[in-house]
Each structure stands twice: as structure tokens, then as C-alpha cells.
Short mmCIF file of C-alpha atoms in Angstrom, two decimals:
data_model
loop_
_atom_site.label_atom_id
_atom_site.label_comp_id
_atom_site.label_asym_id
_atom_site.label_seq_id
_atom_site.Cartn_x
_atom_site.Cartn_y
_atom_site.Cartn_z
CA MET X 1 158.66 74.28 81.97
CA ASN X 2 158.25 77.43 84.07
CA ALA X 3 158.35 79.62 80.97
CA ALA X 4 155.68 77.50 79.28
CA LEU X 5 153.54 77.63 82.40
CA THR X 6 153.89 81.41 82.62
CA LEU X 7 152.91 81.79 78.98
CA ARG X 8 149.86 79.59 79.48
CA GLU X 9 148.81 81.48 82.59
CA ARG X 10 149.17 84.79 80.75
CA SER X 11 147.11 83.49 77.84
CA GLU X 12 144.39 82.24 80.18
CA ALA X 13 144.33 85.58 81.98
CA GLU X 14 143.98 87.46 78.69
CA ALA X 15 141.22 85.11 77.51
CA SER X 16 139.33 85.56 80.76
CA ARG X 17 139.30 89.32 80.27
CA LEU X 18 138.03 89.13 76.69
CA PRO X 19 134.36 88.12 77.08
CA PRO X 20 133.56 90.79 79.72
CA LEU X 21 135.16 93.50 77.55
CA LEU X 22 133.18 92.39 74.51
CA ALA X 23 129.96 92.15 76.48
CA ARG X 24 130.40 95.59 78.01
CA ALA X 25 131.33 97.12 74.65
CA GLU X 26 128.29 95.55 72.98
CA HIS X 27 126.07 96.85 75.77
CA LEU X 28 127.56 100.34 75.58
CA ALA X 29 127.21 100.45 71.79
CA GLY X 30 123.58 99.38 72.18
CA THR X 31 122.80 102.38 74.36
CA VAL X 32 123.68 104.84 71.60
CA LEU X 33 120.75 105.56 69.31
CA LEU X 34 121.95 106.25 65.79
CA GLY X 35 118.65 106.49 64.01
CA GLU X 36 117.06 104.05 61.62
CA HIS X 37 119.78 104.16 58.99
CA GLY X 38 122.95 104.65 61.04
CA ARG X 39 125.66 106.07 58.80
CA ARG X 40 123.95 105.24 55.53
CA ARG X 41 123.27 107.97 53.02
CA SER X 42 122.04 108.42 49.49
CA GLY X 43 124.46 107.91 46.59
CA LEU X 44 125.96 105.25 44.34
CA GLY X 45 125.18 101.65 45.22
CA ASP X 46 122.84 98.71 44.58
CA ASP X 47 120.60 98.71 47.67
CA PHE X 48 117.35 100.66 47.81
CA TRP X 49 117.51 103.76 50.00
CA GLN X 50 114.29 105.72 49.60
CA TYR X 51 111.75 107.23 47.20
CA ARG X 52 111.68 110.98 46.78
CA PRO X 53 109.60 113.28 44.58
CA ALA X 54 111.17 113.96 41.19
CA GLN X 55 112.90 117.32 40.91
CA SER X 56 113.94 119.58 38.09
CA GLY X 57 117.13 118.18 36.58
CA ASP X 58 116.34 114.50 37.24
CA SER X 59 116.63 112.41 34.08
CA LYS X 60 113.73 110.26 32.88
CA ARG X 61 115.81 107.14 33.59
CA MET X 62 115.72 107.99 37.30
CA ILE X 63 111.91 107.87 37.48
CA ASP X 64 110.45 104.79 39.19
CA HIS X 65 107.32 104.24 37.12
CA ARG X 66 105.82 101.56 39.39
CA ARG X 67 105.92 103.86 42.43
CA SER X 68 104.82 106.88 40.39
CA ALA X 69 101.79 104.97 39.03
CA ARG X 70 100.23 104.98 42.52
CA GLY X 71 99.45 108.69 42.31
CA ASP X 72 99.77 111.84 40.30
CA GLN X 73 103.36 112.65 41.31
CA GLN X 74 106.51 111.15 39.84
CA TYR X 75 109.06 109.57 42.18
CA VAL X 76 112.77 108.82 41.95
CA ARG X 77 114.23 105.65 43.47
CA GLU X 78 117.43 106.50 45.33
CA ARG X 79 120.14 103.97 46.07
CA GLU X 80 122.25 103.77 49.19
CA TRP X 81 125.79 105.14 49.34
CA GLN X 82 128.01 102.09 49.66
CA ILE X 83 131.59 103.30 49.67
CA ALA X 84 132.81 101.67 52.87
CA GLN X 85 135.29 103.78 54.79
CA SER X 86 138.33 102.44 56.57
CA VAL X 87 138.71 103.56 60.18
CA LEU X 88 142.03 102.98 61.96
CA LEU X 89 142.09 102.77 65.75
CA TRP X 90 144.89 103.11 68.26
CA VAL X 91 144.28 102.60 71.98
CA ASP X 92 147.20 103.34 74.28
CA GLN X 93 148.25 100.20 76.17
CA GLY X 94 151.15 101.77 78.05
CA ALA X 95 151.53 101.29 81.80
CA SER X 96 150.43 104.88 82.53
CA MET X 97 146.97 103.94 81.30
CA ARG X 98 146.58 101.39 84.11
CA PHE X 99 146.33 104.19 86.68
CA SER X 100 143.23 104.71 88.81
CA SER X 101 143.10 106.96 91.86
CA ASP X 102 140.10 105.25 93.42
CA ARG X 103 138.85 101.66 93.57
CA ASN X 104 135.44 102.91 92.43
CA LEU X 105 136.90 104.35 89.23
CA PRO X 106 137.96 102.32 86.19
CA ALA X 107 141.57 102.46 85.11
CA LYS X 108 142.19 104.71 82.14
CA ALA X 109 143.11 101.66 80.05
CA ASP X 110 139.84 99.93 80.86
CA ARG X 111 137.78 102.95 79.80
CA ALA X 112 139.92 103.55 76.69
CA ARG X 113 139.53 99.94 75.53
CA LEU X 114 135.81 100.01 76.21
CA LEU X 115 135.32 103.18 74.18
CA GLY X 116 137.59 101.99 71.36
CA LEU X 117 135.80 98.66 71.03
CA ALA X 118 132.32 100.17 71.29
CA THR X 119 133.23 102.69 68.57
CA ALA X 120 134.47 99.85 66.36
CA ILE X 121 131.21 97.96 66.94
CA LEU X 122 129.12 100.96 65.89
CA LEU X 123 131.23 101.52 62.79
CA ALA X 124 131.12 97.84 61.82
CA ARG X 125 127.34 97.83 62.19
CA GLY X 126 127.29 100.73 59.74
CA GLY X 127 129.15 98.59 57.18
CA GLU X 128 132.53 100.24 57.61
CA ARG X 129 135.92 98.57 57.84
CA VAL X 130 137.74 98.85 61.16
CA GLY X 131 141.25 97.87 62.14
CA LEU X 132 144.38 98.90 64.00
CA THR X 133 146.91 101.49 62.96
CA GLY X 134 150.04 99.82 61.67
CA THR X 135 150.20 96.45 59.94
CA ALA X 136 149.08 94.00 62.63
CA LEU X 137 145.35 94.13 61.91
CA PRO X 138 144.31 95.80 58.62
CA PRO X 139 140.74 97.15 58.40
CA ARG X 140 138.02 94.58 57.73
CA ARG X 141 134.30 94.21 58.22
CA GLY X 142 132.42 91.77 60.42
CA ASN X 143 132.08 90.46 63.95
CA GLU X 144 135.28 88.43 63.75
CA GLN X 145 137.22 91.65 63.32
CA ILE X 146 135.68 92.99 66.53
CA VAL X 147 136.90 89.89 68.38
CA ARG X 148 140.39 90.41 66.94
CA LEU X 149 140.40 94.01 68.16
CA ALA X 150 139.36 92.90 71.64
CA GLN X 151 142.15 90.32 71.66
CA ALA X 152 144.71 92.89 70.56
CA TRP X 153 143.66 95.32 73.27
CA SER X 154 143.77 92.68 76.02
CA GLN X 155 147.57 92.90 76.09
CA ASP X 156 149.38 95.52 78.17
CA ALA X 157 152.62 97.22 77.17
CA GLU X 158 155.46 97.25 79.68
CA ALA X 159 156.71 100.78 78.99
CA ASP X 160 155.18 103.64 80.97
CA TYR X 161 154.16 105.43 77.78
CA ALA X 162 153.35 103.75 74.47
CA PRO X 163 153.83 105.85 71.31
CA PRO X 164 151.01 105.87 68.75
CA GLU X 165 151.48 103.55 65.80
CA HIS X 166 151.84 105.56 62.59
CA ARG X 167 152.96 103.03 60.00
CA ALA X 168 150.84 102.03 56.99
CA MET X 169 148.36 104.89 57.21
CA ILE X 170 145.73 104.24 54.55
CA PRO X 171 145.23 107.33 52.35
CA HIS X 172 141.98 109.20 53.05
CA ALA X 173 140.97 106.87 55.87
CA ARG X 174 139.82 108.10 59.26
CA ALA X 175 141.45 107.38 62.59
CA VAL X 176 140.80 107.34 66.32
CA PHE X 177 143.59 107.72 68.90
CA ILE X 178 142.65 107.17 72.56
CA SER X 179 145.27 107.84 75.25
CA ASP X 180 146.13 110.04 78.20
CA PHE X 181 148.70 111.70 75.89
CA LEU X 182 151.02 112.35 78.82
CA GLY X 183 154.06 110.76 77.17
CA ASP X 184 156.43 112.08 74.51
CA LEU X 185 154.43 114.59 72.47
CA SER X 186 156.83 114.36 69.51
CA GLU X 187 155.53 110.84 68.79
CA VAL X 188 151.97 112.18 68.58
CA GLU X 189 153.15 115.01 66.32
CA LEU X 190 154.85 112.51 64.02
CA ALA X 191 151.76 110.29 63.83
CA LEU X 192 149.36 113.14 63.06
CA THR X 193 151.73 114.74 60.57
CA LYS X 194 152.06 111.46 58.68
CA ALA X 195 148.31 111.03 58.80
CA ALA X 196 147.67 114.53 57.46
CA ASP X 197 150.15 113.97 54.62
CA ARG X 198 148.02 111.00 53.52
CA GLY X 199 144.71 112.80 53.84
CA VAL X 200 143.77 110.94 57.02
CA ARG X 201 141.49 112.85 59.38
CA GLY X 202 140.45 111.70 62.79
CA VAL X 203 139.92 112.20 66.49
CA LEU X 204 142.14 112.34 69.55
CA LEU X 205 140.37 111.44 72.79
CA GLN X 206 142.39 112.24 75.91
CA VAL X 207 141.36 110.03 78.84
CA LEU X 208 142.34 111.24 82.29
CA ASP X 209 141.68 110.20 85.87
CA PRO X 210 139.90 112.95 87.86
CA SER X 211 142.90 113.24 90.21
CA GLU X 212 145.12 114.05 87.24
CA GLU X 213 143.01 117.17 86.71
CA SER X 214 142.64 118.30 90.32
CA PHE X 215 146.00 117.21 91.85
CA PRO X 216 144.54 116.73 95.36
CA TYR X 217 147.82 115.68 97.02
CA ARG X 218 149.16 117.33 100.16
CA GLY X 219 152.08 116.78 102.52
CA ARG X 220 154.48 113.89 102.18
CA THR X 221 153.74 112.04 98.96
CA ILE X 222 155.56 109.50 96.83
CA PHE X 223 154.79 109.76 93.13
CA GLU X 224 155.67 106.62 91.16
CA SER X 225 154.81 105.69 87.62
CA VAL X 226 152.76 102.53 87.11
CA GLY X 227 155.64 100.93 85.23
CA GLY X 228 158.06 101.81 88.01
CA SER X 229 160.53 103.73 85.85
CA LEU X 230 159.81 107.11 87.46
CA ARG X 231 159.72 107.95 91.18
CA HIS X 232 159.63 111.23 93.07
CA GLU X 233 159.19 111.83 96.81
CA THR X 234 158.27 115.16 98.32
CA LEU X 235 157.33 116.46 101.75
CA LYS X 236 155.24 119.29 100.31
CA ALA X 237 153.14 117.90 97.49
CA GLY X 238 150.85 120.91 97.64
CA ASP X 239 153.70 123.15 96.49
CA LEU X 240 153.83 121.22 93.20
CA ARG X 241 150.16 121.74 92.36
CA GLY X 242 150.50 125.05 90.54
CA ARG X 243 153.38 123.89 88.34
CA TYR X 244 151.67 120.59 87.62
CA LEU X 245 148.41 122.21 86.56
CA GLN X 246 150.30 124.68 84.37
CA ARG X 247 152.13 121.85 82.60
CA LEU X 248 148.89 119.94 82.12
CA ALA X 249 147.25 123.03 80.62
CA SER X 250 150.25 123.47 78.31
CA ARG X 251 149.97 119.84 77.20
CA LYS X 252 146.25 120.25 76.43
CA ASP X 253 146.94 123.41 74.46
CA ALA X 254 149.71 121.70 72.49
CA LEU X 255 147.33 118.86 71.60
CA TYR X 256 144.67 121.36 70.56
CA GLN X 257 147.09 123.28 68.33
CA LEU X 258 148.33 120.03 66.78
CA CYS X 259 144.80 118.88 66.00
CA ARG X 260 143.93 122.28 64.59
CA ALA X 261 146.96 122.21 62.29
CA THR X 262 146.23 118.70 60.99
CA GLY X 263 142.44 118.88 60.72
CA TRP X 264 141.77 116.48 63.61
CA GLN X 265 139.36 116.90 66.50
CA LEU X 266 140.30 116.79 70.18
CA GLY X 267 138.11 115.52 73.00
CA LEU X 268 138.62 115.09 76.74
CA HIS X 269 137.08 112.36 78.88
CA HIS X 270 137.40 111.72 82.61
CA THR X 271 137.04 108.17 83.88
CA GLY X 272 134.50 109.35 86.43
CA ASP X 273 132.18 110.61 83.68
CA SER X 274 129.68 108.79 81.48
CA ALA X 275 131.16 106.36 78.96
CA GLN X 276 127.98 106.69 76.90
CA ALA X 277 128.45 110.45 76.46
CA ALA X 278 132.07 109.92 75.40
CA LEU X 279 131.08 107.25 72.88
CA LEU X 280 128.41 109.45 71.34
CA TRP X 281 130.88 112.33 71.05
CA LEU X 282 133.45 110.04 69.42
CA TYR X 283 130.95 108.75 66.88
CA ARG X 284 129.71 112.21 65.96
CA ALA X 285 133.24 113.61 65.79
CA LEU X 286 134.20 110.86 63.34
CA ASP X 287 131.29 111.91 61.19
CA GLY X 288 132.60 115.43 61.05
CA GLY X 289 130.30 116.74 63.75
CA THR X 290 127.39 116.78 61.31
CA ARG X 291 125.17 114.32 63.10
#
């Protein structure tokens, strides 16, 4: 009876978090202006894209005679590129992501989920398939898929650090990994290596709390992981600052070198900064930085 009650309470708590996350992600996605056509481009397909003046090398079959009859110039009717791309997303749900140094700052997990879901919304609006890495939620189109993503990201992992899922990488897809990337780096290396072997290119977005960059601690301090598996007490926290910042810089450099070797892009976002700016960077990075 108690177990059933606990399960029901957990389900109700997860459901109560879902609508606000969806609403905030929809609002955030709506603040990013993508232009009239979003990710659409000219190419093979059935839908009309645009008229353009005929050029040398265009075949006679490409000429739209009805449009050309309106004037003295001949026009070609271009169709829209319709090869939908699959985009795989992984948002770290480990306990370390639930850290926030200030009540006025969102937890890293909250910001990561918001950015992941808003990115998925933008991609889905552009006609692309979105889903999770692994086998739990294969890429699909539509609003129902966005709800499924929100449901999946409403659940926390118990471990301090959650490794990225690297199974079932779809060849030549794109991917987005959002995490603090403070856990075991070998798991990230494995995921990106597998992705690169399958022609998958993507983006790593490291999300950090401002205090994790500045290390403002002094005097007697107890450091304890959110999951409770790690604990360290010191009387001189300030003496640790130099070593901590050096290790953080080394971790950032290792991530940069890994992305460089596998053809991925690396971004950094602080929870005290604009979510809109991070979302725009993510979207442009997914598009190869061409937008």
C-alpha cells in the first residue's frame, strides 16, 4: 500500500511539473526569430518554394510558363527541400544537475531541460524529427513527440553523474548533448566516438552554475554532492580555489579537443545568463553555424 502510494505521489509530482516546463519551452522557442521559412531550403520535394529568374543551364522543363507569361522574363519554379533530418537529444538528469548556488538562479537541470525542449520545439516546427539518444524514444515529428520528451525529462536520475546515452545512434543524424560534463569524461569520449563513426555530428552545451566558475568559497566549508555520495570538509576553502579552477580549465580544454576531433561544436552556458541567447546559439550551431 505504501509503495503504491509513493508511486502515485511521484507520478503526480512529475505530472505537475510537466505543463510549466512545456509552457516555458513554448514561450522561449517563440522568442527566437527564425525568419519566414525557418530551416526550409530549395531542393527536391513537392511543395512550392519560390520563383526565380531562369539561368543558363536550366532545362526547358524547369520553366514555369504561367509565371513567365506575366512579363518578358522567364521564371523557374523551385520546390522545397523536404529531406527531414533526425536530431537526437540527451539532457543530463544526474543529481549534479540539480545544483543551484542561489535561490534566484535556476538549477542546472531546469535550464538544461528548458533549452533541450525549446530546441526540440524549434526543430519540430521546421519539419524535422526529434527524439532521445538510445532506444526509449526514437525520432518522430509532431507535438505529441514534444510532450513525450517533456515527460522523459521530468524524471531525475539518482546517481550524481549520468553518462550520455550512446546506443542506437542513427547514421548521419545530428545530436545535442546538454550537461555540466563534470562526471566521467570517458563516457563522453565513448559517446562522441561512436557518433563520429556513424557520421553523426552535433553540439555539446556545457551548463554551469556561476559559482562553479568563480569558486567564491572561503574558510570552513563542507562540499557535498547533490546525490550525497561525495563529501569533503575543509577549514581553508580558499586554498582549494587555484587547483579547482585549473581542473575546470583542463576539463573544458578536454571537451574542446574531443569536439574538435569528432567534428562537434562546444558551447558554454551559465544559469545566470540569458536562456534565449543559449537557445539561439544551439539552433545556429546545429545548422552548422551558417545561419
